[in-house]
Short mmCIF file of C-alpha atoms in Angstrom, two decimals:
data_model
loop_
_atom_site.label_atom_id
_atom_site.label_comp_id
_atom_site.label_asym_id
_atom_site.label_seq_id
_atom_site.Cartn_x
_atom_site.Cartn_y
_atom_site.Cartn_z
CA UNK A 49 -0.03 -0.01 0.19
CA UNK A 50 1.41 3.43 -1.20
CA UNK A 51 1.58 5.26 1.85
CA UNK A 52 3.12 8.65 0.57
CA UNK A 53 -0.22 8.25 -1.97
CA UNK A 54 -2.54 8.05 1.08
CA UNK A 55 -1.05 11.01 3.06
CA UNK A 56 -0.90 13.12 -0.13
CA UNK A 57 -4.74 12.30 -0.71
CA UNK A 58 -5.41 13.10 3.03
CA UNK A 59 -3.79 16.61 2.34
CA UNK A 60 -5.62 17.29 -0.66
CA UNK A 61 -8.91 16.26 1.05
CA UNK A 62 -8.36 18.56 4.20
CA UNK A 63 -7.90 21.42 1.72
CA UNK A 64 -11.17 20.57 0.23
CA UNK A 65 -12.83 20.50 3.50
CA UNK A 66 -11.55 23.99 3.97
CA UNK A 67 -8.92 25.88 1.92
CA UNK A 68 -7.85 27.73 5.04
CA UNK A 69 -7.03 24.51 6.94
CA UNK A 70 -3.14 24.58 6.65
CA UNK A 71 -3.14 28.12 7.75
CA UNK A 72 -4.63 27.33 10.99
CA UNK A 73 -2.74 26.54 14.34
CA UNK A 74 -2.31 22.98 15.20
CA UNK A 75 -5.08 23.08 17.84
CA UNK A 76 -7.69 24.64 15.34
CA UNK A 77 -6.83 21.90 13.06
CA UNK A 78 -7.40 19.13 15.46
CA UNK A 79 -10.73 20.63 16.54
CA UNK A 80 -11.64 21.03 12.77
CA UNK A 81 -11.00 17.18 12.17
CA UNK A 82 -12.92 16.03 15.28
CA UNK A 83 -16.07 18.22 14.57
CA UNK A 84 -16.20 18.21 10.78
CA UNK A 85 -19.79 18.52 9.62
CA UNK A 86 -21.42 16.39 7.14
CA UNK A 87 -20.79 18.84 4.42
CA UNK A 88 -17.18 18.76 5.01
CA UNK A 89 -17.08 15.27 5.17
CA UNK A 90 -18.80 14.58 1.89
CA UNK A 91 -16.12 17.05 0.42
CA UNK A 92 -13.29 14.89 1.86
CA UNK A 93 -14.95 11.60 0.54
CA UNK A 94 -15.02 12.75 -2.71
CA UNK A 95 -11.37 13.87 -2.95
CA UNK A 96 -10.37 10.39 -1.35
CA UNK A 97 -12.47 8.50 -3.90
CA UNK A 98 -10.97 10.05 -6.91
CA UNK A 99 -7.40 10.03 -5.71
CA UNK A 100 -7.06 6.62 -4.31
CA UNK A 101 -9.88 4.58 -6.26
CA UNK A 102 -10.00 6.69 -9.41
CA UNK A 103 -13.74 7.36 -8.81
CA UNK A 104 -14.98 10.56 -9.86
CA UNK A 105 -18.33 11.86 -8.33
CA UNK A 106 -20.24 14.69 -6.97
CA UNK A 107 -19.88 15.61 -3.59
CA UNK A 108 -23.28 15.12 -2.73
CA UNK A 109 -23.01 11.40 -3.93
CA UNK A 110 -19.58 10.66 -2.13
CA UNK A 111 -21.00 9.14 1.10
CA UNK A 112 -23.21 6.52 -0.77
CA UNK A 113 -20.60 5.58 -3.19
CA UNK A 114 -18.30 5.20 -0.23
CA UNK A 115 -20.91 3.14 1.65
CA UNK A 116 -21.62 0.79 -1.45
CA UNK A 117 -17.66 -0.19 -1.66
CA UNK A 118 -16.52 -3.75 -1.21
CA UNK A 119 -14.50 -4.28 1.95
CA UNK A 120 -11.48 -5.15 -0.32
CA UNK A 121 -11.42 -1.40 -1.47
CA UNK A 122 -11.93 0.21 1.64
CA UNK A 123 -8.49 0.06 3.59
CA UNK A 124 -6.54 2.64 1.83
CA UNK A 125 -9.63 4.98 1.87
CA UNK A 126 -10.02 4.44 5.87
CA UNK A 127 -6.46 5.14 6.53
CA UNK A 128 -6.78 8.27 4.70
CA UNK A 129 -9.92 9.24 6.00
CA UNK A 130 -8.43 8.61 9.58
CA UNK A 131 -5.57 11.38 8.74
CA UNK A 132 -8.47 13.55 8.00
CA UNK A 133 -10.39 12.99 11.28
CA UNK A 134 -8.33 11.36 13.99
CA UNK A 135 -6.78 13.39 17.01
CA UNK A 136 -3.75 13.34 19.14
CA UNK A 137 -0.59 11.82 18.72
CA UNK A 138 -1.93 8.50 17.05
CA UNK A 139 -4.70 10.20 14.85
CA UNK A 140 -7.10 7.73 17.03
CA UNK A 141 -10.64 7.75 16.03
CA UNK A 142 -13.49 6.37 18.16
CA UNK A 143 -16.12 4.77 16.06
CA UNK A 144 -18.86 5.36 18.27
CA UNK A 145 -21.93 7.81 18.25
CA UNK A 146 -21.50 11.16 20.25
CA UNK A 147 -24.07 13.39 21.88
CA UNK A 148 -25.18 16.47 20.03
CA UNK A 149 -22.28 18.92 20.14
CA UNK A 150 -19.74 16.55 21.86
CA UNK A 151 -16.53 15.15 20.16
CA UNK A 152 -13.70 12.98 21.71
CA UNK A 153 -11.74 16.39 22.42
CA UNK A 154 -14.44 16.92 25.23
CA UNK A 155 -12.83 14.16 26.96
CA UNK A 156 -9.32 14.01 28.36
CA UNK A 157 -9.11 10.19 29.45
CA UNK A 158 -10.65 7.02 28.19
CA UNK A 159 -12.43 7.08 31.83
CA UNK A 160 -13.82 10.67 31.37
CA UNK A 161 -15.61 9.36 27.95
CA UNK A 162 -16.81 5.84 29.35
CA UNK A 163 -18.09 7.25 32.74
CA UNK A 164 -19.99 10.27 30.52
CA UNK A 165 -21.40 7.64 28.34
CA UNK A 166 -22.64 5.34 31.56
CA UNK A 167 -24.45 8.36 33.09
CA UNK A 168 -26.16 9.11 29.64
CA UNK A 169 -27.11 5.41 29.33
CA UNK A 170 -28.59 5.32 32.99
CA UNK A 171 -30.10 8.56 32.27
CA UNK A 172 -32.14 7.01 28.97
CA UNK A 173 -32.70 3.70 30.58
CA UNK A 174 -34.51 5.62 33.51
CA UNK A 175 -36.75 7.45 31.18
CA UNK A 176 -37.58 4.65 28.79
CA UNK A 177 -38.01 1.57 31.38
CA UNK A 178 -40.29 1.52 34.09
CA UNK A 179 -39.25 0.45 37.56
CA UNK A 180 -35.48 0.53 35.96
CA UNK A 181 -33.09 -0.13 38.58
CA UNK A 182 -29.92 1.73 38.48
CA UNK A 183 -26.61 -0.03 37.49
CA UNK A 184 -23.14 0.33 39.31
CA UNK A 185 -20.58 1.68 36.80
CA UNK A 186 -18.05 -0.70 35.68
CA UNK A 187 -15.34 -0.27 33.13
CA UNK A 188 -16.33 -0.24 29.40
CA UNK A 189 -20.10 -2.00 29.81
CA UNK A 190 -19.71 -2.49 26.00
CA UNK A 191 -16.52 -2.88 23.63
CA UNK A 192 -15.88 0.09 21.84
CA UNK A 193 -14.37 0.28 18.10
CA UNK A 194 -11.71 2.76 17.40
CA UNK A 195 -8.90 3.22 14.56
CA UNK A 196 -5.46 4.53 15.13
CA UNK A 197 -1.96 4.79 13.57
CA UNK A 198 0.55 2.58 15.15
CA UNK A 199 4.29 2.94 14.00
CA UNK A 200 2.75 4.45 10.75
CA UNK A 201 0.57 1.57 9.99
CA UNK A 202 -3.47 1.77 10.06
CA UNK A 203 -5.11 -0.21 12.58
CA UNK A 204 -8.35 -1.01 13.43
CA UNK A 205 -8.98 -1.91 17.14
CA UNK A 206 -11.47 -2.97 19.75
CA UNK A 207 -11.08 -1.40 23.42
CA UNK A 208 -12.42 -3.93 25.98
CA UNK A 209 -12.72 -4.15 29.71
CA UNK A 210 -11.03 -7.20 30.70
CA UNK A 211 -14.25 -8.78 32.34
CA UNK A 212 -16.17 -7.97 28.97
CA UNK A 213 -13.61 -9.84 26.99
CA UNK A 214 -13.47 -12.74 29.35
CA UNK A 215 -17.69 -12.75 29.18
CA UNK A 216 -17.34 -12.87 25.46
CA UNK A 217 -15.04 -15.80 25.55
CA UNK A 218 -17.43 -17.47 28.02
CA UNK A 219 -20.38 -16.93 25.49
CA UNK A 220 -18.65 -18.08 22.46
CA UNK A 221 -17.78 -21.40 24.31
CA UNK A 222 -21.05 -21.62 25.78
CA UNK A 223 -22.82 -21.64 22.78
CA UNK A 224 -20.72 -24.34 21.43
CA UNK A 225 -21.26 -26.41 24.58
CA UNK A 226 -25.26 -26.06 24.43
CA UNK A 227 -25.24 -26.96 20.83
CA UNK A 228 -23.56 -30.26 21.68
CA UNK A 229 -25.94 -30.82 24.78
CA UNK A 230 -28.94 -30.04 22.79
CA UNK A 231 -28.39 -29.95 19.13
CA UNK A 232 -30.53 -27.41 17.47
CA UNK A 233 -30.90 -25.24 14.32
CA UNK A 234 -32.91 -22.29 13.33
CA UNK A 235 -35.74 -22.54 10.78
CA UNK A 236 -38.09 -20.08 8.92
CA UNK A 237 -41.76 -19.49 10.30
CA UNK A 238 -44.46 -18.93 8.03
CA UNK A 239 -44.42 -15.19 8.55
CA UNK A 240 -40.57 -14.95 7.77
CA UNK A 241 -39.86 -12.34 4.98
CA UNK A 242 -43.80 -10.95 5.11
CA UNK A 243 -44.18 -7.78 3.97
CA UNK A 244 -45.51 -5.44 6.78
CA UNK A 245 -45.36 -1.72 7.38
CA UNK A 246 -42.13 -0.34 7.90
CA UNK A 247 -40.29 -3.44 6.42
CA UNK A 248 -40.76 -7.07 6.57
CA UNK A 249 -41.25 -9.54 9.23
CA UNK A 250 -38.43 -11.51 10.85
CA UNK A 251 -39.70 -14.91 12.01
CA UNK A 252 -37.36 -17.37 12.74
CA UNK A 253 -37.89 -20.52 15.10
CA UNK A 254 -35.56 -22.98 16.93
CA UNK A 255 -36.10 -26.62 15.89
CA UNK A 256 -34.33 -28.96 18.75
CA UNK A 257 -36.13 -32.02 17.94
CA UNK A 258 -38.73 -31.61 20.74
CA UNK A 259 -36.16 -30.01 23.37
CA UNK A 260 -36.93 -26.45 22.38
CA UNK A 261 -38.36 -25.89 26.14
CA UNK A 262 -35.39 -27.31 27.63
CA UNK A 263 -33.21 -25.25 25.33
CA UNK A 264 -34.87 -22.16 26.34
CA UNK A 265 -34.31 -22.88 30.09
CA UNK A 266 -30.84 -23.73 29.32
CA UNK A 267 -30.14 -20.65 27.44
CA UNK A 268 -31.89 -18.47 30.37
CA UNK A 269 -29.67 -20.15 33.07
CA UNK A 270 -26.47 -19.18 30.73
CA UNK A 271 -27.65 -15.80 30.45
CA UNK A 272 -28.16 -15.13 34.05
CA UNK A 273 -24.76 -17.03 34.47
CA UNK A 274 -22.93 -14.33 32.27
CA UNK A 275 -24.61 -11.48 33.80
CA UNK A 276 -23.58 -12.79 37.19
CA UNK A 277 -20.12 -13.59 36.39
CA UNK A 278 -19.58 -10.27 34.61
CA UNK A 279 -20.33 -8.33 37.78
CA UNK A 280 -18.00 -10.89 39.88
CA UNK A 281 -15.10 -10.46 37.55
CA UNK A 282 -15.40 -6.54 37.39
CA UNK A 283 -15.34 -6.46 41.38
CA UNK A 284 -12.33 -8.88 41.21
CA UNK A 285 -10.32 -6.69 38.79
CA UNK A 286 -11.08 -3.29 40.63
CA UNK A 287 -8.50 -4.77 43.35
CA UNK A 288 -5.91 -5.35 40.75
CA UNK A 289 -2.99 -2.99 39.68
CA UNK A 290 -3.82 -1.07 36.67
CA UNK A 291 -3.12 -3.13 33.37
CA UNK A 292 -3.29 -3.25 29.32
CA UNK A 293 -3.32 -6.44 27.57
CA UNK A 294 -2.83 -6.27 23.90
CA UNK A 295 -3.87 -9.10 21.40
CA UNK A 296 -3.01 -8.66 17.72
CA UNK A 297 -5.78 -10.38 15.55
CA UNK A 298 -5.48 -11.39 12.10
CA UNK A 299 -8.51 -10.81 10.01
CA UNK A 300 -8.38 -11.11 6.17
CA UNK A 301 -5.25 -9.36 5.83
CA UNK A 302 -6.13 -6.40 7.96
CA UNK A 303 -4.29 -5.05 11.12
CA UNK A 304 -6.41 -5.48 13.89
CA UNK A 305 -5.34 -4.98 17.73
CA UNK A 306 -7.59 -5.34 20.75
CA UNK A 307 -6.42 -3.51 23.83
CA UNK A 308 -7.92 -4.80 27.11
CA UNK A 309 -7.89 -2.75 30.18
CA UNK A 310 -8.49 -4.53 33.51
CA UNK A 311 -10.44 -1.60 35.64
CA UNK A 312 -11.09 1.97 35.82
CA UNK A 313 -7.86 2.97 37.23
CA UNK A 314 -6.18 2.12 34.16
CA UNK A 315 -8.72 3.92 31.99
CA UNK A 316 -7.87 7.11 34.19
CA UNK A 317 -4.26 6.84 33.31
CA UNK A 318 -4.96 6.93 29.59
CA UNK A 319 -5.54 9.94 27.74
CA UNK A 320 -7.12 9.76 23.92
CA UNK A 321 -4.41 12.35 22.76
CA UNK A 322 -1.35 10.26 24.04
CA UNK A 323 -2.91 6.94 23.86
CA UNK A 324 -0.11 4.61 22.88
CA UNK A 325 2.29 6.57 25.12
CA UNK A 326 0.04 6.16 28.28
CA UNK A 327 -0.63 2.55 27.38
CA UNK A 328 3.28 1.70 26.93
CA UNK A 329 4.01 1.50 30.68
CA UNK A 330 1.03 -0.63 31.66
CA UNK A 331 1.14 -3.30 29.13
CA UNK A 332 1.19 -6.63 30.99
CA UNK A 333 1.80 -10.17 29.71
CA UNK A 334 -1.17 -11.39 27.45
CA UNK A 335 -0.61 -15.20 28.51
CA UNK A 336 -2.04 -13.96 31.75
CA UNK A 337 -5.50 -13.35 29.90
CA UNK A 338 -5.08 -16.76 27.86
CA UNK A 339 -4.87 -18.60 31.19
CA UNK A 340 -7.87 -16.98 32.34
CA UNK A 341 -9.91 -17.45 29.40
CA UNK A 342 -9.26 -21.11 29.89
CA UNK A 343 -10.41 -21.09 33.44
CA UNK A 344 -13.29 -19.15 32.79
CA UNK A 345 -14.52 -21.46 29.74
CA UNK A 346 -13.87 -24.70 31.61
CA UNK A 347 -15.98 -23.21 34.64
CA UNK A 348 -18.78 -21.84 32.33
CA UNK A 349 -18.86 -25.66 30.64
CA UNK A 350 -19.02 -27.28 34.27
CA UNK A 351 -21.79 -25.03 35.15
CA UNK A 352 -23.89 -26.00 31.78
CA UNK A 353 -23.32 -29.47 32.14
CA UNK A 354 -24.72 -29.43 35.63
CA UNK A 355 -27.56 -27.06 34.65
CA UNK A 356 -28.27 -29.18 31.72
CA UNK A 357 -28.52 -32.62 33.96
CA UNK A 358 -30.72 -30.68 36.34
CA UNK A 359 -33.15 -29.92 33.84
CA UNK A 360 -33.36 -33.20 32.20
CA UNK A 361 -34.35 -34.56 35.83
CA UNK A 362 -36.42 -31.82 37.32
CA UNK A 363 -37.72 -29.57 34.22
CA UNK A 364 -41.29 -29.69 33.53
CA UNK A 365 -41.85 -28.47 29.84
CA UNK A 366 -45.64 -27.98 30.61
CA UNK A 367 -44.97 -25.29 32.82
CA UNK A 368 -45.04 -22.35 30.64
CA UNK A 369 -43.01 -19.03 31.24
CA UNK A 370 -45.06 -16.12 30.47
CA UNK A 371 -43.47 -13.99 27.76
CA UNK A 372 -44.86 -10.90 26.09
CA UNK A 373 -45.76 -11.60 22.19
CA UNK A 374 -43.73 -9.61 19.75
CA UNK A 375 -43.68 -9.01 16.20
CA UNK A 376 -39.99 -8.32 15.00
CA UNK A 377 -39.97 -5.85 12.03
CA UNK A 378 -36.69 -5.57 10.06
CA UNK A 379 -36.39 -2.20 7.95
CA UNK A 380 -35.52 -2.57 4.49
CA UNK A 381 -31.50 -2.46 3.98
CA UNK A 382 -31.01 -3.34 7.79
CA UNK A 383 -28.88 -6.24 6.82
CA UNK A 384 -26.78 -4.48 4.27
CA UNK A 385 -23.28 -4.80 5.26
CA UNK A 386 -23.80 -7.85 7.13
CA UNK A 387 -24.28 -10.51 4.44
CA UNK A 388 -21.45 -11.38 1.71
CA UNK A 389 -17.83 -10.27 1.42
CA UNK A 390 -19.00 -7.38 -0.84
CA UNK A 391 -20.71 -5.37 2.00
CA UNK A 392 -19.09 -1.90 2.56
CA UNK A 393 -18.23 -0.46 5.73
CA UNK A 394 -17.19 3.20 6.15
#
């Protein structure tokens, strides 16, 4: 990949976004990159498409053309676009929605952003959910997607809490375990694909050869186990010395790196604008994580085996749990980008 061509295209794009860009002081340039409006973004995309893909298009069509490109054509475009939007020493970009009039520059540390998002989610849940029970704050309740430059290379990255990373591993392993205990598959219902107001009906059912209710019960127990284990792990890691674990993931030739943080104390020490420098002294051996993954997977598998045996002996499938009936309507194009190798990803 021609790095000089990518950097040249990014420079041209920033001039297209605002002709005065390179006359501004560094702080103003960074603020512009972090808060670029849709019109400026479209001008950037049009220039990058022309210079890196040879695609000539009107500014108003650039975003649509970009989103329709196959994944194979996006790496150099995403790299160049990061140079027009990233902030700090590593050109980091957080691929998450921000509140109106907010940008990553409004948060000094990872903790500042994460705790602010926690408060926002809690406030929204209280408004929308009757009798909502407040949750305690724990590090990175959800993983965050980001992009950055590491040693002059473009990286996709995911930011995890250690508890969240382990819980994901538990979930993946447990689904395989449940499949082995109660083989099942998903089949289309009579209403699947039916056109309804607002889209089409999503009607898929589980076929477990007569053990559907036992499967539901096992899945319910797994869900409760995962939620409880997530809290227990967070409480354990609060007491640990702050640490960052790094995992490189090979994914279709892309450079992907996971950053895993064990508690909120470490998030408070890492600034967005100095991300890699601040992570460096806190990096711990990843073998500590792999060993813990094996322990947690084994513990979850033992739990499921015990739960399955209990269900076989004691579960009464004739006792029906009350569930609110609901119809799932999928908007047209909702699965675009999830199916096939040619799906685009901005």
